[in-house]
Coordinates of C-alpha atoms in Angstrom, one line a residue:
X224 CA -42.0 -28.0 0.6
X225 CA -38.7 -26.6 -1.3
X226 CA -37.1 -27.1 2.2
X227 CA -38.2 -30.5 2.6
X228 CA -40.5 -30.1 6.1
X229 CA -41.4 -33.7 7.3
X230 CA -44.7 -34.2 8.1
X231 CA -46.2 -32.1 5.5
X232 CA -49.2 -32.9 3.8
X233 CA -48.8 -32.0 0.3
X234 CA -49.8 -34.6 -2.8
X235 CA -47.3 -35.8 -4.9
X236 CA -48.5 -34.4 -8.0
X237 CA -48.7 -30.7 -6.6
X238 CA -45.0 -31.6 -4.9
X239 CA -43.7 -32.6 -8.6
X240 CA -45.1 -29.9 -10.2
X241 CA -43.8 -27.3 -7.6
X242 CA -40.5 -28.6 -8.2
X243 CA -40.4 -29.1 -11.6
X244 CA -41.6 -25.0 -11.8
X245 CA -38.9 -24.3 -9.2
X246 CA -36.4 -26.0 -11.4
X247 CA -37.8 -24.1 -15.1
X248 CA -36.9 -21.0 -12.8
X249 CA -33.2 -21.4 -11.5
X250 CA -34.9 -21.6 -8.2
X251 CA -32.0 -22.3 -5.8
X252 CA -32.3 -22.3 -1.5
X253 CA -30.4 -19.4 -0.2
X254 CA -27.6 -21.0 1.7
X255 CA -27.3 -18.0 3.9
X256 CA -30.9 -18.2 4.7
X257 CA -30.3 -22.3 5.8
X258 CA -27.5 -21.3 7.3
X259 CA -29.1 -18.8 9.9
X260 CA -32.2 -21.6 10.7
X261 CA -30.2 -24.3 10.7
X262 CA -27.6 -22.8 12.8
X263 CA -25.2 -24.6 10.7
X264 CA -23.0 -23.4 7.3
X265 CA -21.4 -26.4 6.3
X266 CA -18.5 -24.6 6.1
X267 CA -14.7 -25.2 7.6
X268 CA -12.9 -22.3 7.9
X269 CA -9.1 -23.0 7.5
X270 CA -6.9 -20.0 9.0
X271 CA -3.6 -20.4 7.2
X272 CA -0.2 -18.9 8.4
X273 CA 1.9 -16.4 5.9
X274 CA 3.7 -19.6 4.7
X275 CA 4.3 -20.2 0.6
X276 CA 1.7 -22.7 -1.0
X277 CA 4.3 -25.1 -1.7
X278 CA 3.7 -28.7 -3.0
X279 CA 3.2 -30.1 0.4
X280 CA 1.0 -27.6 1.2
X281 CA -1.2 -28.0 -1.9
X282 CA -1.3 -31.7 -1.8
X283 CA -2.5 -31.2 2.3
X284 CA -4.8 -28.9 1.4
X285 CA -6.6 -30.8 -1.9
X286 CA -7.0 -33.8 0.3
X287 CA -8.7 -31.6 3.1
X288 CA -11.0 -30.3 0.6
X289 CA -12.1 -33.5 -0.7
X290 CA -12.6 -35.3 2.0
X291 CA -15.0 -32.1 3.6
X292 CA -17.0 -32.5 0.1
X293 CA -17.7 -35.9 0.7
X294 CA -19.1 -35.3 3.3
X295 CA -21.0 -31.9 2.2
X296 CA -19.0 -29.6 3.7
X297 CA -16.8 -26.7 2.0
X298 CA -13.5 -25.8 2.7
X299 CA -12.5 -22.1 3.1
X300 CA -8.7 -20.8 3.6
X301 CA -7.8 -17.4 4.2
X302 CA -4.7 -16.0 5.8
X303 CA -4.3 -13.1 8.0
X304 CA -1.8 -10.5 6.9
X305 CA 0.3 -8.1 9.8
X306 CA -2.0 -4.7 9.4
X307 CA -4.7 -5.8 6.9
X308 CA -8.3 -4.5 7.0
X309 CA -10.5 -7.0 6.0
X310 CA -13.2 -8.5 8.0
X311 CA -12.2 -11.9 9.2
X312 CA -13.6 -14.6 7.4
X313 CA -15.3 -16.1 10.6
X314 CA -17.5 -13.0 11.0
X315 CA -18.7 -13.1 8.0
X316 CA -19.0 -16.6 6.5
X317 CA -20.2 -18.0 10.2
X318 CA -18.4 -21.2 9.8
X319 CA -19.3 -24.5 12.4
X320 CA -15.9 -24.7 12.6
X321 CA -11.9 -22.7 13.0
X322 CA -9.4 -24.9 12.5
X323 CA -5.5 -23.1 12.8
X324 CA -2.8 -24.6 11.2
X325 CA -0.5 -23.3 13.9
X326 CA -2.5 -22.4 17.2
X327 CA -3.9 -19.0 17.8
X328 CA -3.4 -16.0 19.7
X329 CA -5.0 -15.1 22.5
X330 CA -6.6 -12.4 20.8
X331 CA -7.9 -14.4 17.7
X332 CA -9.1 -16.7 20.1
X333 CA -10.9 -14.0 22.1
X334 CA -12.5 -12.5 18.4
X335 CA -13.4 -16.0 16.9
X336 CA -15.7 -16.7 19.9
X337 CA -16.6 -13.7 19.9
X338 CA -18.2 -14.0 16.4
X339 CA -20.3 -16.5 17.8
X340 CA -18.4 -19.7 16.8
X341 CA -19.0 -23.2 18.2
X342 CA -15.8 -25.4 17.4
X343 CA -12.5 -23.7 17.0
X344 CA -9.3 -26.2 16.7
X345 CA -7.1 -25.8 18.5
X346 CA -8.9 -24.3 21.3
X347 CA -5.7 -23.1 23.5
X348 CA -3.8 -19.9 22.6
X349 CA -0.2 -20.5 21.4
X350 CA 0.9 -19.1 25.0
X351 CA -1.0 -22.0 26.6
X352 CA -0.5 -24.6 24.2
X353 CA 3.8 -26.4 24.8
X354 CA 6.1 -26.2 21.8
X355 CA 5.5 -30.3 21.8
X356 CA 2.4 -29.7 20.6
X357 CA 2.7 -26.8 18.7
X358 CA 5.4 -28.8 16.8
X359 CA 2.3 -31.8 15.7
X360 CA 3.6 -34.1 13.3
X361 CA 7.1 -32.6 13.5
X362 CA 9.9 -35.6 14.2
X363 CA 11.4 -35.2 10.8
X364 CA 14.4 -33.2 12.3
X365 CA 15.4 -36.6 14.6
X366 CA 15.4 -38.5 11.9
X367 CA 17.6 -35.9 9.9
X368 CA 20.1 -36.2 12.7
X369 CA 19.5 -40.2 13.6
X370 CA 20.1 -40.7 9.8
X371 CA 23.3 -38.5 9.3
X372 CA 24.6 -40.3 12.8
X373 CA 24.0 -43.7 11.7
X374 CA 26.0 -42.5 8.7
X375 CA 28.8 -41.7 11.0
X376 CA 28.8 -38.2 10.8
X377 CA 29.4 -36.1 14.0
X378 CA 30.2 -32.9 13.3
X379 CA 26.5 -31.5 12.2
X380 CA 25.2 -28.1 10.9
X381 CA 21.7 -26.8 10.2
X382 CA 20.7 -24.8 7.0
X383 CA 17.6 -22.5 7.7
X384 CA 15.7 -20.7 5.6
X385 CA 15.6 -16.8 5.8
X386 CA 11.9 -16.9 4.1
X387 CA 10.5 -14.4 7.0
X388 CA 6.9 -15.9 6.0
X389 CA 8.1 -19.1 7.5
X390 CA 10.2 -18.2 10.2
X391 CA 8.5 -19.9 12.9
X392 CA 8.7 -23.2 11.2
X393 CA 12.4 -22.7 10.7
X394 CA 12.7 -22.2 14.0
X395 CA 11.0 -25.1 15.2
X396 CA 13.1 -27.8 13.2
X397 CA 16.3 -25.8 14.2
X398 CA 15.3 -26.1 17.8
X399 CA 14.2 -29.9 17.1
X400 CA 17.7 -30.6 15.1
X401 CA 19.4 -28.6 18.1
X402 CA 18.0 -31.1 21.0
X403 CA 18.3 -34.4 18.8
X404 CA 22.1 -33.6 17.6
X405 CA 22.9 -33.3 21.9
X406 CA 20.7 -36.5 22.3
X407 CA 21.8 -38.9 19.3
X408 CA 25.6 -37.0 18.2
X409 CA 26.2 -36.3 22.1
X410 CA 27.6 -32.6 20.5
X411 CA 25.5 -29.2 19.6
X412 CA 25.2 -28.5 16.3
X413 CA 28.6 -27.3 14.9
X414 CA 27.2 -24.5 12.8
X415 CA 23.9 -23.3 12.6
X416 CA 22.7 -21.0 9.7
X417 CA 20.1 -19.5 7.0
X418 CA 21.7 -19.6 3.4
X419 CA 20.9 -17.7 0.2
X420 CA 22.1 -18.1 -3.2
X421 CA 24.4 -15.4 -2.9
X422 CA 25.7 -16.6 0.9
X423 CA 25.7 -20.5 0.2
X424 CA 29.2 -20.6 -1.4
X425 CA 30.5 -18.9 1.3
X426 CA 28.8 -20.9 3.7
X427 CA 30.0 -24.5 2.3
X428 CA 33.6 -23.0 2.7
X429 CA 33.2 -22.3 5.9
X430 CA 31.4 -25.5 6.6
X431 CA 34.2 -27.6 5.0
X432 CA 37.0 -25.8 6.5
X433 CA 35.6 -26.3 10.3
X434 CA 35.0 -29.8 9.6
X435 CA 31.2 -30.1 9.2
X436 CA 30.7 -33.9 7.4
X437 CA 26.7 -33.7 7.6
X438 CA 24.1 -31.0 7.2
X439 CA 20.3 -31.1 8.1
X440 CA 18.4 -28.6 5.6
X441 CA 15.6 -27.3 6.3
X442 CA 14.0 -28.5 3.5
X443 CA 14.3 -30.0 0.1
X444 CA 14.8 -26.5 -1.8
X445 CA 17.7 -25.9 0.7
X446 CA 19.0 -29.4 0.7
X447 CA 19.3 -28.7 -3.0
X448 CA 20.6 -25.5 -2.9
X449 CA 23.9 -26.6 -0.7
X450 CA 24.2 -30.1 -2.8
X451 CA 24.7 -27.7 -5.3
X452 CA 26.9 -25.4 -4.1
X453 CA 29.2 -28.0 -2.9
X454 CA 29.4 -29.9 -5.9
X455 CA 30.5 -26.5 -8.0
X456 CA 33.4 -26.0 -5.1
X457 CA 34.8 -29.5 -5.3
X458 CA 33.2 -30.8 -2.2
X459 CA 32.3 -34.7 -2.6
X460 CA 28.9 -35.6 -1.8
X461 CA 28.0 -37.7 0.6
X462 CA 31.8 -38.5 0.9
X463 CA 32.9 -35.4 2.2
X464 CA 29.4 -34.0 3.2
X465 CA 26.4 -35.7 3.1
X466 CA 23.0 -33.9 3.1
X467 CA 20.0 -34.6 3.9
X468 CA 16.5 -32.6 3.0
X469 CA 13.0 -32.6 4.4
X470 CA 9.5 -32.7 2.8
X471 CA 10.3 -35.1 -0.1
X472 CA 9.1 -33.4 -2.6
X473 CA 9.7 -33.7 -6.4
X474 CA 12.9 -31.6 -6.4
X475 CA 14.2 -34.7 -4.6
X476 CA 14.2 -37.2 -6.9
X477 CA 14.9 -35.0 -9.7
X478 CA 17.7 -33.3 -8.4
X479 CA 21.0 -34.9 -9.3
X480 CA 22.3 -36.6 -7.1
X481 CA 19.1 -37.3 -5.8
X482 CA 18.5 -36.0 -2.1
X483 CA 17.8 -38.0 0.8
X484 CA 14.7 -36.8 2.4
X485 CA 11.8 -36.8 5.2
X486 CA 8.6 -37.7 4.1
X487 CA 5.6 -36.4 5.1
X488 CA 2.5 -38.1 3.9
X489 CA 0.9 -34.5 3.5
X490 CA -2.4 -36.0 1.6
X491 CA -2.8 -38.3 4.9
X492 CA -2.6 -35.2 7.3
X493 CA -4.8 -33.4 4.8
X494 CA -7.8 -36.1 5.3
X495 CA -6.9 -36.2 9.3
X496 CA -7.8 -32.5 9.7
X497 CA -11.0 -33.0 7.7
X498 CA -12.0 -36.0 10.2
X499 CA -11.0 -33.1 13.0
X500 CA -12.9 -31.1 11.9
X501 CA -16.4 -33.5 11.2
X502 CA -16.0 -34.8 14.5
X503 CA -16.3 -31.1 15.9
X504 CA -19.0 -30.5 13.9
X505 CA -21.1 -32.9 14.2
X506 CA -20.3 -34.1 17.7
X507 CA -18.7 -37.4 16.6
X508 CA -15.8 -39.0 17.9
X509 CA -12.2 -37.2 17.4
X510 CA -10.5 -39.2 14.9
X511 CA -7.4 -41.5 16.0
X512 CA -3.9 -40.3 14.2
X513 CA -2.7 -43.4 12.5
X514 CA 0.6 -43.7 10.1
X515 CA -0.4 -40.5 8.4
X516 CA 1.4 -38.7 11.2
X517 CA 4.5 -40.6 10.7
X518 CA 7.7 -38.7 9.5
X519 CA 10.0 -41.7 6.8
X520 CA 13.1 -41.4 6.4
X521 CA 13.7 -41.9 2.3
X522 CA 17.7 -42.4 1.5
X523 CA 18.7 -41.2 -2.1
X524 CA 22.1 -40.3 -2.9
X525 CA 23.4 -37.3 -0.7
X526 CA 23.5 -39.6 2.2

């Protein structure tokens, strides 16, 4: 009765007053119970790489959420840490589905069906899956360079990150600004380097006296970081060098000058991976990506 059995043969009367006993006693079903019967735990289980929670990451990941509670399902992150010794989640909650935000290794792929789940997403190791796709929604870089060479600029360098938790995302927008600065400034980038607050200064210098007139950052913090640093040593912006961030987050239009940035509708992707993620559960069509997966280009004052 509590579990709701069709075809059972109960009155009404004895059904209400069943419940409305079960309910004076904090009765509750045991999840874990429904879960093992069922052979489903409404749960997504979000494997998350060592990368900060920064505002595009919160706003992706408070749209995933929501959208998996509509629809009955909880969202659970956790992020695996080089050495730790805690049980992966997916052995112990027995989610319906893995999702990766970067794919897996070969030998979390191995242990996650080993655990005895169904759906995993992506469902190729990161040896077998290209860089294309590894990269996703990833052609902000281009439009970093298309944007500084419609600007005229020629001479191009890249500002990295030296955040070691998000190395391999440094890396793949420096390989993408690498390719699209040969394709669309017919020249390699001109200088290519991770700044700090206590290297930046330096860096600008150099920058200025080799020529560079237009830098790609990495992101909006960085973009902001060598805005600033030019401005204290003299250096005009956008005259002299123009800049342009990625991400558009607050700290772009706040900054002064404002930065030109990429934006990614992070919200949109959020509510993509949810739909991913229902359609593996419940055997549904994959969801289409529409203009959530779009990079826009939003020009501000550094450019």
């Amino acid at each position: 009765m509590l579990n709701e059995t069709p075809g059972q043969t109960i009155s009404a009367a004895t059904r209400d007053r069943v419940l409305a006993e079960a309910k004076r006693l904090g009765y509750r079903p045991n999840s874990a119970a429904r879960a093992l019967a069922s052979g489903h735990s409404r749960i997504i289980l979000l494997v998350l790489p060592e990368w900060p929670l920064d505002f595009s990451m919160r706003a992706h990941l408070d749209e995933a959420s929501l959208a998996l509670d509509e629809a009955g399902y909880s969202l659970v992150t956790m992020t695996p840490h080089p050495g730790g010794h805690a049980l992966p989640l997916w052995e112990t909650l027995r989610p319906d589905v893995v999702m990766g935000m970067m794919p897996f290794s070969a030998e979390q792929l191995e242990r996650i069906r080993a655990s005895g789940v169904a759906h995993i997403i992506p469902d190729a190791s990161a040896e077998e899956v290209s860089r294309e796709e590894q990269l996703g929604f990833a052609g902000g870089p281009r439009l970093q360079v298309a944007h500084l060479v419609d600007r005229g600029r020629r001479r191009l360098a890249f500002a990295g990150s030296p955040d070691h938790r998000i190395a391999d995302l440094v890396q793949q927008r420096r390989a993408l600004a690498r390719e699209s600065a040969i394709d669309l400034a017919g020249a390699p980038l001109r200088a290519d380097e991770d700044v700090t607050e206590t290297s930046v200064a330096r860096t600008i210098s150099d920058w200025v006296d080799a020529g560079i007139d237009g830098v790609v950052a990495y992101n909006d913090d960085i973009a902001a970081l060598v805005t600033g640093a030019a401005l204290r040593a003299g250096v005009r912006v956008p005259d002299t060098l123009a800049i342009v961030g990625h991400d558009d987050t607050p700290i772009a239009k706040l900054f002064v000058p404002s930065l030109s940035s990429v934006r990614i509708d992070s919200a949109g992707l959020g509510r993509y991976m949810a739909q991913l993620a229902l359609s593996a559960a419940t055997g549904s069509a994959a969801p289409a990506a529409g203009p959530e997966s779009d990079a826009v280009l939003v020009i501000r004052e550094t450019t």
